[in-house]
Amino acid sequence: NAGVTQTPKFRILKIGQSMTLQCTQDMNHNYMYWYRQDPGMGLKLIYYSVGAGITDKGEVPNGYNVSRSTTEDFPLRLELAAPSQTSVYFCASREVGGLYEQYFGPGTRLTVT
Amino acid sequence: RKEVEQDPGPFNVPEGATVAFNCTYSNSASQSFFWYRQDCRKEPKLLMSVYSSGNEDGRFTAQLNRASQYISLLIRDSKLSDSATYLCVVTPRPVNYGGSQGNLIFGKGTKLSVKP
């Protein structure tokens, strides 16, 4: 089992560029999440999904979009990148019910200059 | 008041020391509680869930006080490998019990450095 995988690991964007952060999980989890973590800060929820075709905003959704066409994939789209989006992005997933344990991917380090 | 607040740290302790981390949460209806561990430049991983009766996993003991909205983590006989940031995490109870059930609220974390 690969668990949760994310690509790319690192990326440098120029202001105004766009990109998609990829996230895939092979655990057949219904719930998936995108977080950002700024230096010295806790993780903040950007978007989440409770199943294919269903997404909802988290705490900090502005500047991002998501889609969930399959159970496995949950890409995060950045449109018109801004320096404030420089951060580490983590994707996570969990099964329905249970103890709410979330399994995280290794993260994508994004720098916008 | 922030939703989840932790000791700012960092905690620098010698090997073998006992160290305690504290955490408070603001939502009295919070439902589930966890400690996650995050190594430098890595993803968070679940260390242990926290139960009302308190629970222990080897050298780690977690306590919950719902009346005071307080969570603690005690590490005994600390090892070099315990060096990491410890995140206090809470699951809020949403008003509508909708899809956000199970969303995690993270504290900023407390950094622990265990020295030889």
GROMACS .gro file of C-alpha atoms in nm:
model
  229
    1ASN     CA    1   0.000   0.000   0.000
    2ALA     CA    2   0.138   0.340  -0.097
    3GLY     CA    3  -0.108   0.522   0.132
    4VAL     CA    4  -0.141   0.888   0.037
    5THR     CA    5   0.089   1.016  -0.235
    6GLN     CA    6   0.141   1.375  -0.344
    7THR     CA    7   0.315   1.529  -0.640
    8PRO     CA    8   0.520   1.733  -0.690
    9LYS     CA    9   0.739   1.736  -0.376
   10PHE     CA   10   0.867   2.085  -0.447
   11ARG     CA   11   0.763   2.365  -0.680
   12ILE     CA   12   0.856   2.727  -0.739
   13LEU     CA   13   0.591   2.940  -0.905
   14LYS     CA   14   0.598   3.295  -1.029
   15ILE     CA   15   0.326   3.534  -0.919
   16GLY     CA   16   0.018   3.488  -1.135
   17GLN     CA   17   0.101   3.137  -1.253
   18SER     CA   18  -0.133   2.844  -1.193
   19MET     CA   19  -0.070   2.486  -1.097
   20THR     CA   20  -0.237   2.170  -0.974
   21LEU     CA   21  -0.118   1.977  -0.672
   22GLN     CA   22  -0.195   1.609  -0.711
   23CYS     CA   23  -0.312   1.379  -0.432
   24THR     CA   24  -0.395   1.010  -0.459
   25GLN     CA   25  -0.484   0.753  -0.195
   26ASP     CA   26  -0.514   0.378  -0.237
   27MET     CA   27  -0.695   0.298   0.089
   28ASN     CA   28  -1.047   0.346  -0.054
   29HIS     CA   29  -1.110   0.627   0.195
   30ASN     CA   30  -1.417   0.838   0.136
   31TYR     CA   31  -1.293   1.145   0.321
   32MET     CA   32  -1.006   1.353   0.180
   33TYR     CA   33  -0.859   1.683   0.293
   34TRP     CA   34  -0.620   1.956   0.185
   35TYR     CA   35  -0.427   2.153   0.445
   36ARG     CA   36  -0.163   2.420   0.434
   37GLN     CA   37   0.103   2.467   0.700
   38ASP     CA   38   0.289   2.795   0.726
   39PRO     CA   39   0.618   2.805   0.923
   40GLY     CA   40   0.558   2.777   1.298
   41MET     CA   41   0.186   2.745   1.250
   42GLY     CA   42  -0.070   2.471   1.279
   43LEU     CA   43  -0.234   2.308   0.981
   44LYS     CA   44  -0.526   2.497   0.832
   45LEU     CA   45  -0.796   2.322   0.633
   46ILE     CA   46  -0.839   2.448   0.276
   47TYR     CA   47  -1.098   2.210   0.130
   48TYR     CA   48  -1.236   1.870   0.209
   49SER     CA   49  -1.442   1.601   0.039
   50VAL     CA   50  -1.671   1.337   0.185
   51GLY     CA   51  -1.685   1.135  -0.134
   52ALA     CA   52  -1.658   1.146  -0.511
   53GLY     CA   53  -1.845   1.446  -0.648
   54ILE     CA   54  -1.879   1.619  -0.310
   55THR     CA   55  -1.646   1.894  -0.191
   56ASP     CA   56  -1.673   2.172   0.064
   57LYS     CA   57  -1.473   2.470   0.185
   58GLY     CA   58  -1.256   2.462   0.492
   59GLU     CA   59  -1.112   2.751   0.689
   60VAL     CA   60  -0.892   2.908   0.417
   61PRO     CA   61  -1.037   2.827   0.069
   62ASN     CA   62  -0.971   3.159  -0.108
   63GLY     CA   63  -0.738   3.126  -0.405
   64TYR     CA   64  -0.789   2.750  -0.437
   65ASN     CA   65  -1.022   2.508  -0.610
   66VAL     CA   66  -1.071   2.134  -0.585
   67SER     CA   67  -1.249   1.855  -0.762
   68ARG     CA   68  -1.322   1.493  -0.669
   69SER     CA   69  -1.414   1.287  -0.971
   70THR     CA   70  -1.292   0.957  -0.823
   71THR     CA   71  -1.253   0.813  -0.474
   72GLU     CA   72  -0.876   0.797  -0.518
   73ASP     CA   73  -0.789   1.144  -0.645
   74PHE     CA   74  -0.834   1.488  -0.492
   75PRO     CA   75  -0.636   1.754  -0.683
   76LEU     CA   76  -0.592   2.108  -0.553
   77ARG     CA   77  -0.579   2.388  -0.807
   78LEU     CA   78  -0.406   2.721  -0.746
   79GLU     CA   79  -0.516   2.996  -0.979
   80LEU     CA   80  -0.315   3.320  -1.003
   81ALA     CA   81  -0.053   3.225  -0.745
   82ALA     CA   82   0.035   3.487  -0.482
   83PRO     CA   83   0.328   3.506  -0.236
   84SER     CA   84   0.080   3.447   0.047
   85GLN     CA   85   0.031   3.096  -0.090
   86THR     CA   86   0.391   3.003  -0.015
   87SER     CA   87   0.346   2.713   0.222
   88VAL     CA   88   0.365   2.338   0.268
   89TYR     CA   89   0.054   2.162   0.142
   90PHE     CA   90  -0.059   1.833   0.291
   91CYS     CA   91  -0.326   1.602   0.159
   92ALA     CA   92  -0.491   1.358   0.398
   93SER     CA   93  -0.757   1.090   0.394
   94ARG     CA   94  -0.959   0.888   0.641
   95GLU     CA   95  -1.219   0.616   0.642
   96VAL     CA   96  -1.581   0.674   0.732
   97GLY     CA   97  -1.648   0.653   1.106
   98GLY     CA   98  -1.381   0.504   1.324
   99LEU     CA   99  -1.152   0.721   1.533
  100TYR     CA  100  -1.120   1.002   1.277
  101GLU     CA  101  -0.751   0.920   1.228
  102GLN     CA  102  -0.628   1.099   0.920
  103TYR     CA  103  -0.342   0.964   0.707
  104PHE     CA  104  -0.124   1.231   0.554
  105GLY     CA  105   0.077   1.246   0.236
  106PRO     CA  106   0.440   1.364   0.245
  107GLY     CA  107   0.352   1.720   0.145
  108THR     CA  108   0.430   1.963  -0.137
  109ARG     CA  109   0.658   2.258  -0.061
  110LEU     CA  110   0.545   2.552  -0.272
  111THR     CA  111   0.724   2.883  -0.308
  112VAL     CA  112   0.564   3.173  -0.495
  113THR     CA  113   0.802   3.453  -0.593
  114ARG     CA  114  -0.941   3.259   2.236
  115LYS     CA  115  -0.780   3.031   1.978
  116GLU     CA  116  -0.958   2.701   1.916
  117VAL     CA  117  -0.662   2.491   2.025
  118GLU     CA  118  -0.374   2.638   2.223
  119GLN     CA  119  -0.052   2.468   2.322
  120ASP     CA  120   0.259   2.549   2.521
  121PRO     CA  121   0.477   2.740   2.275
  122GLY     CA  122   0.799   2.551   2.358
  123PRO     CA  123   1.058   2.463   2.254
  124PHE     CA  124   1.127   2.207   2.523
  125ASN     CA  125   1.493   2.109   2.546
  126VAL     CA  126   1.541   1.810   2.776
  127PRO     CA  127   1.813   1.551   2.845
  128GLU     CA  128   1.764   1.186   2.760
  129GLY     CA  129   1.570   1.006   3.029
  130ALA     CA  130   1.378   1.313   3.138
  131THR     CA  131   1.002   1.326   3.185
  132VAL     CA  132   0.832   1.600   2.988
  133ALA     CA  133   0.470   1.716   2.985
  134PHE     CA  134   0.282   1.905   2.718
  135ASN     CA  135  -0.041   2.092   2.782
  136CYS     CA  136  -0.320   2.193   2.550
  137THR     CA  137  -0.649   2.378   2.593
  138TYR     CA  138  -0.943   2.389   2.355
  139SER     CA  139  -1.220   2.647   2.331
  140ASN     CA  140  -1.519   2.448   2.199
  141SER     CA  141  -1.682   2.273   2.494
  142ALA     CA  142  -1.875   2.049   2.252
  143SER     CA  143  -1.555   1.906   2.106
  144GLN     CA  144  -1.586   1.538   2.052
  145SER     CA  145  -1.254   1.366   1.993
  146PHE     CA  146  -0.900   1.444   2.093
  147PHE     CA  147  -0.562   1.337   1.965
  148TRP     CA  148  -0.190   1.391   1.981
  149TYR     CA  149  -0.011   1.386   1.648
  150ARG     CA  150   0.364   1.383   1.603
  151GLN     CA  151   0.539   1.572   1.323
  152ASP     CA  152   0.907   1.519   1.250
  153CYS     CA  153   1.102   1.800   1.089
  154ARG     CA  154   0.989   1.857   0.730
  155LYS     CA  155   0.760   1.552   0.741
  156GLU     CA  156   0.387   1.491   0.754
  157PRO     CA  157   0.193   1.461   1.082
  158LYS     CA  158   0.127   1.111   1.211
  159LEU     CA  159  -0.114   1.000   1.479
  160LEU     CA  160   0.064   0.936   1.810
  161MET     CA  161  -0.238   0.849   2.019
  162SER     CA  162  -0.602   0.924   2.076
  163VAL     CA  163  -0.703   1.073   2.410
  164TYR     CA  164  -0.985   0.917   2.608
  165SER     CA  165  -1.182   1.062   2.897
  166SER     CA  166  -1.046   0.802   3.137
  167GLY     CA  167  -0.688   0.873   3.034
  168ASN     CA  168  -0.479   0.628   2.840
  169GLU     CA  169  -0.126   0.503   2.822
  170ASP     CA  170   0.086   0.366   2.541
  171GLY     CA  171   0.427   0.258   2.663
  172ARG     CA  172   0.613   0.570   2.777
  173PHE     CA  173   0.332   0.800   2.665
  174THR     CA  174   0.032   0.896   2.880
  175ALA     CA  175  -0.252   1.117   2.763
  176GLN     CA  176  -0.510   1.280   2.988
  177LEU     CA  177  -0.832   1.468   2.913
  178ASN     CA  178  -1.019   1.700   3.148
  179ARG     CA  179  -1.345   1.797   2.979
  180ALA     CA  180  -1.452   2.030   3.261
  181SER     CA  181  -1.135   2.237   3.220
  182GLN     CA  182  -1.114   2.176   2.843
  183TYR     CA  183  -0.759   2.061   2.892
  184ILE     CA  184  -0.551   1.785   2.735
  185SER     CA  185  -0.206   1.670   2.836
  186LEU     CA  186   0.066   1.441   2.707
  187LEU     CA  187   0.334   1.298   2.935
  188ILE     CA  188   0.648   1.138   2.796
  189ARG     CA  189   0.855   0.937   3.041
  190ASP     CA  190   1.219   0.830   2.995
  191SER     CA  191   1.250   1.045   2.683
  192LYS     CA  192   1.465   0.918   2.396
  193LEU     CA  193   1.658   1.103   2.128
  194SER     CA  194   1.404   0.966   1.881
  195ASP     CA  195   1.123   1.150   2.062
  196SER     CA  196   1.257   1.479   1.923
  197ALA     CA  197   0.973   1.616   1.710
  198THR     CA  198   0.685   1.862   1.721
  199TYR     CA  199   0.377   1.741   1.908
  200LEU     CA  200   0.044   1.863   1.777
  201CYS     CA  201  -0.269   1.877   1.990
  202VAL     CA  202  -0.569   1.801   1.770
  203VAL     CA  203  -0.941   1.828   1.836
  204THR     CA  204  -1.247   1.723   1.640
  205PRO     CA  205  -1.524   1.978   1.683
  206ARG     CA  206  -1.888   1.880   1.689
  207PRO     CA  207  -2.050   2.069   1.400
  208VAL     CA  208  -2.384   2.232   1.452
  209ASN     CA  209  -2.547   2.034   1.174
  210TYR     CA  210  -2.346   1.711   1.215
  211GLY     CA  211  -2.289   1.739   0.844
  212GLY     CA  212  -1.993   1.656   0.626
  213SER     CA  213  -1.750   1.847   0.843
  214GLN     CA  214  -1.785   1.586   1.114
  215GLY     CA  215  -1.440   1.448   1.169
  216ASN     CA  216  -1.258   1.760   1.051
  217LEU     CA  217  -0.952   1.817   1.265
  218ILE     CA  218  -0.850   2.140   1.435
  219PHE     CA  219  -0.475   2.156   1.494
  220GLY     CA  220  -0.278   2.345   1.754
  221LYS     CA  221   0.046   2.508   1.643
  222GLY     CA  222   0.249   2.236   1.808
  223THR     CA  223   0.516   2.218   2.073
  224LYS     CA  224   0.868   2.136   1.966
  225LEU     CA  225   1.061   1.884   2.174
  226SER     CA  226   1.435   1.842   2.148
  227VAL     CA  227   1.591   1.557   2.348
  228LYS     CA  228   1.964   1.592   2.397
  229PRO     CA  229   2.221   1.321   2.483
   0.00000   0.00000   0.00000
